[in-house]
Amino acid sequence: MIDVTSMRKEMLTLIQNLSPAFLNMVRKDRIRAAKEPDIVDELSEKAENGDADASFALGIWYHEGKNGLAQDMKEAYRWFELAAMNGSVEGLALQGHFLYRGCGVRKNEVEGVMRLSEAAFKGSDCAACVLGGESYHGKRGIAKDLSRAEYWLKMAVSGSKVNHISDKDLNIARRTLRKIEDAKPVATDGTNCERKGR
């Protein structure tokens, strides 16, 4: 049986220690540079009409100050929120991050954790990578748990429902997963066996 209270505390601890590096885990090549000056207007119209990808793209552009837009965290949050409302798991994850950190919006840790948790459980490979890495290293208040790390890292590397992990982080996840698998003791009959205390 899953201990929801412990998982909730663990997610809260993880979210508390996320840094702006979390935002950089979003694949940079997902959004192409605008070639025409009216691309922002075109995307804004699509976003207002329910296009989650357009909303997410605008959120990234405002966050990073790209494609002729000034960096504006309030606008970035607004577009991530709209993307999440229209079904974008990536938008949901960044909306949660902004809420938790109070970036562009009034800080609301509880709501932020809820959004981030929801995004992670909807199959975000990026979130799975973060959870796997934290569980592997036992950092930032997350207990070292190789079984949990293996679960999340397998999700990250094996093609999640939502693929927005950077190539760099994907390679780190693969290497860490190999370390976990290599550390498993082998029984005398040639089958893998579980290590005591795991």
XYZ file of C-alpha atoms in Angstrom:
198
model
C 0.000 0.000 0.000
C 1.315 3.420 -0.924
C 1.814 5.864 1.931
C 0.277 9.008 0.416
C 1.359 11.209 3.329
C 5.011 10.199 2.920
C 4.861 10.665 -0.850
C 3.265 14.087 -0.390
C 6.003 15.116 2.082
C 8.655 13.773 -0.290
C 7.199 15.731 -3.241
C 7.004 18.892 -1.116
C 10.658 18.515 -0.161
C 11.623 17.910 -3.787
C 9.649 20.909 -5.008
C 11.109 23.154 -2.307
C 14.572 22.437 -3.621
C 13.912 22.778 -7.319
C 15.904 25.544 -8.896
C 15.680 27.506 -12.104
C 17.594 24.577 -13.600
C 14.244 22.770 -13.652
C 13.077 25.227 -16.269
C 16.175 24.532 -18.347
C 15.277 20.854 -18.532
C 12.658 21.769 -21.116
C 14.057 20.864 -24.497
C 15.387 24.034 -26.168
C 14.798 22.777 -29.679
C 11.073 22.275 -29.026
C 10.335 25.858 -29.979
C 11.807 27.211 -33.204
C 12.873 30.827 -33.515
C 10.279 33.056 -35.124
C 11.051 34.127 -38.680
C 8.214 36.623 -39.105
C 7.498 39.607 -36.847
C 3.790 38.704 -36.525
C 4.426 35.161 -35.245
C 3.703 36.283 -31.667
C 0.299 37.642 -32.718
C -0.436 34.447 -34.629
C 0.557 32.264 -31.665
C -1.398 34.445 -29.236
C -4.535 33.978 -31.317
C -4.014 30.212 -31.465
C -3.364 30.099 -27.720
C -6.480 32.129 -26.905
C -8.434 29.636 -29.024
C -7.249 26.673 -26.975
C -3.971 25.628 -28.617
C -1.928 24.308 -25.679
C 1.319 24.134 -27.689
C 0.994 27.779 -28.706
C 0.347 28.752 -25.088
C 3.361 26.780 -23.910
C 5.584 28.337 -26.589
C 4.511 31.851 -25.566
C 5.190 30.993 -21.922
C 8.726 29.906 -22.792
C 9.305 32.998 -24.943
C 8.160 35.343 -22.167
C 10.178 33.418 -19.588
C 13.345 33.639 -21.666
C 12.694 37.021 -23.319
C 12.858 35.611 -26.852
C 11.438 36.388 -30.273
C 11.048 40.085 -29.637
C 9.270 39.666 -26.300
C 10.627 41.249 -23.143
C 11.237 38.829 -20.287
C 8.044 38.938 -18.230
C 7.355 36.301 -15.584
C 3.721 37.335 -15.103
C 3.051 36.824 -18.805
C 5.019 33.571 -18.803
C 2.910 32.294 -15.925
C -0.300 33.380 -17.660
C 0.594 31.381 -20.775
C 1.746 28.326 -18.813
C -1.523 28.400 -16.879
C -3.504 28.575 -20.138
C -1.434 25.727 -21.598
C -2.169 23.631 -18.494
C -5.882 24.434 -18.694
C -5.820 23.193 -22.289
C -4.146 19.909 -21.385
C -0.397 20.595 -21.629
C 1.507 18.520 -19.071
C 4.614 20.656 -19.713
C 2.565 23.777 -19.047
C 1.183 22.188 -15.895
C 4.675 21.418 -14.620
C 5.912 24.969 -15.215
C 2.722 26.481 -13.823
C 3.320 24.473 -10.653
C 6.944 25.556 -10.507
C 5.981 29.228 -10.858
C 3.271 28.929 -8.185
C 5.601 27.195 -5.791
C 8.404 29.716 -6.253
C 6.172 32.773 -6.503
C 7.616 33.553 -9.923
C 5.277 35.879 -11.802
C 2.413 34.973 -9.505
C 1.664 35.099 -5.796
C 3.530 32.272 -4.085
C 1.310 29.320 -3.230
C 3.392 26.312 -2.216
C 0.471 23.940 -1.698
C -1.064 24.660 -5.100
C 2.379 24.534 -6.700
C 3.106 21.102 -5.257
C -0.294 19.859 -6.387
C 0.331 21.022 -9.973
C 3.854 19.615 -10.076
C 2.716 16.288 -8.638
C -0.098 16.059 -11.149
C 2.309 16.731 -14.020
C 4.707 14.067 -12.743
C 1.980 11.470 -12.451
C 0.687 12.290 -15.935
C 3.891 10.879 -17.376
C 6.307 13.782 -17.719
C 9.728 12.298 -18.467
C 11.312 15.490 -17.185
C 9.565 15.124 -13.821
C 10.439 11.414 -13.746
C 14.094 12.276 -14.323
C 14.075 14.781 -11.456
C 12.391 12.303 -9.114
C 14.753 9.514 -10.169
C 17.845 11.634 -9.663
C 16.709 12.836 -6.257
C 15.863 9.288 -5.157
C 19.193 7.965 -6.435
C 21.332 10.540 -4.662
C 19.200 10.930 -1.548
C 19.497 14.699 -1.814
C 17.393 17.608 -0.649
C 15.484 15.707 1.993
C 14.518 12.839 -0.308
C 15.561 9.510 1.172
C 17.937 7.484 -0.941
C 15.800 4.755 -2.461
C 17.308 2.851 -5.361
C 14.076 1.006 -6.174
C 12.162 4.262 -6.485
C 15.030 5.839 -8.437
C 15.021 2.896 -10.817
C 11.242 3.182 -11.318
C 11.348 6.892 -12.184
C 14.496 6.680 -14.315
C 13.067 3.794 -16.334
C 10.024 5.956 -16.988
C 12.257 8.837 -18.073
C 14.391 6.812 -20.490
C 11.810 4.424 -21.913
C 9.524 6.913 -23.550
C 7.023 8.525 -21.232
C 3.681 9.899 -22.293
C 5.142 13.403 -22.347
C 8.654 13.798 -23.739
C 10.228 17.128 -22.853
C 13.482 16.097 -21.230
C 16.718 17.526 -22.610
C 19.165 15.194 -24.345
C 21.756 15.968 -21.662
C 19.413 15.000 -18.815
C 18.236 11.929 -20.712
C 21.841 10.730 -20.995
C 22.421 11.373 -17.282
C 19.282 9.363 -16.493
C 20.534 6.479 -18.668
C 23.955 6.462 -16.985
C 22.414 6.567 -13.516
C 20.032 3.751 -14.389
C 22.992 1.638 -15.590
C 24.770 2.316 -12.279
C 21.708 1.078 -10.376
C 21.427 -2.033 -12.523
C 25.174 -2.740 -12.273
C 25.046 -2.416 -8.473
C 22.438 -5.152 -8.111
C 23.993 -8.310 -6.707
C 23.656 -11.445 -8.809
C 22.477 -14.662 -7.156
C 24.500 -17.841 -7.582
C 21.855 -19.246 -9.932
C 22.426 -16.270 -12.283
C 19.225 -14.373 -11.476
C 19.161 -10.906 -9.994
C 18.327 -10.751 -6.324
C 17.232 -7.888 -4.156
C 19.723 -6.243 -1.831
C 18.809 -6.325 1.865
C 17.273 -3.162 3.215
C 15.854 -1.952 -0.092
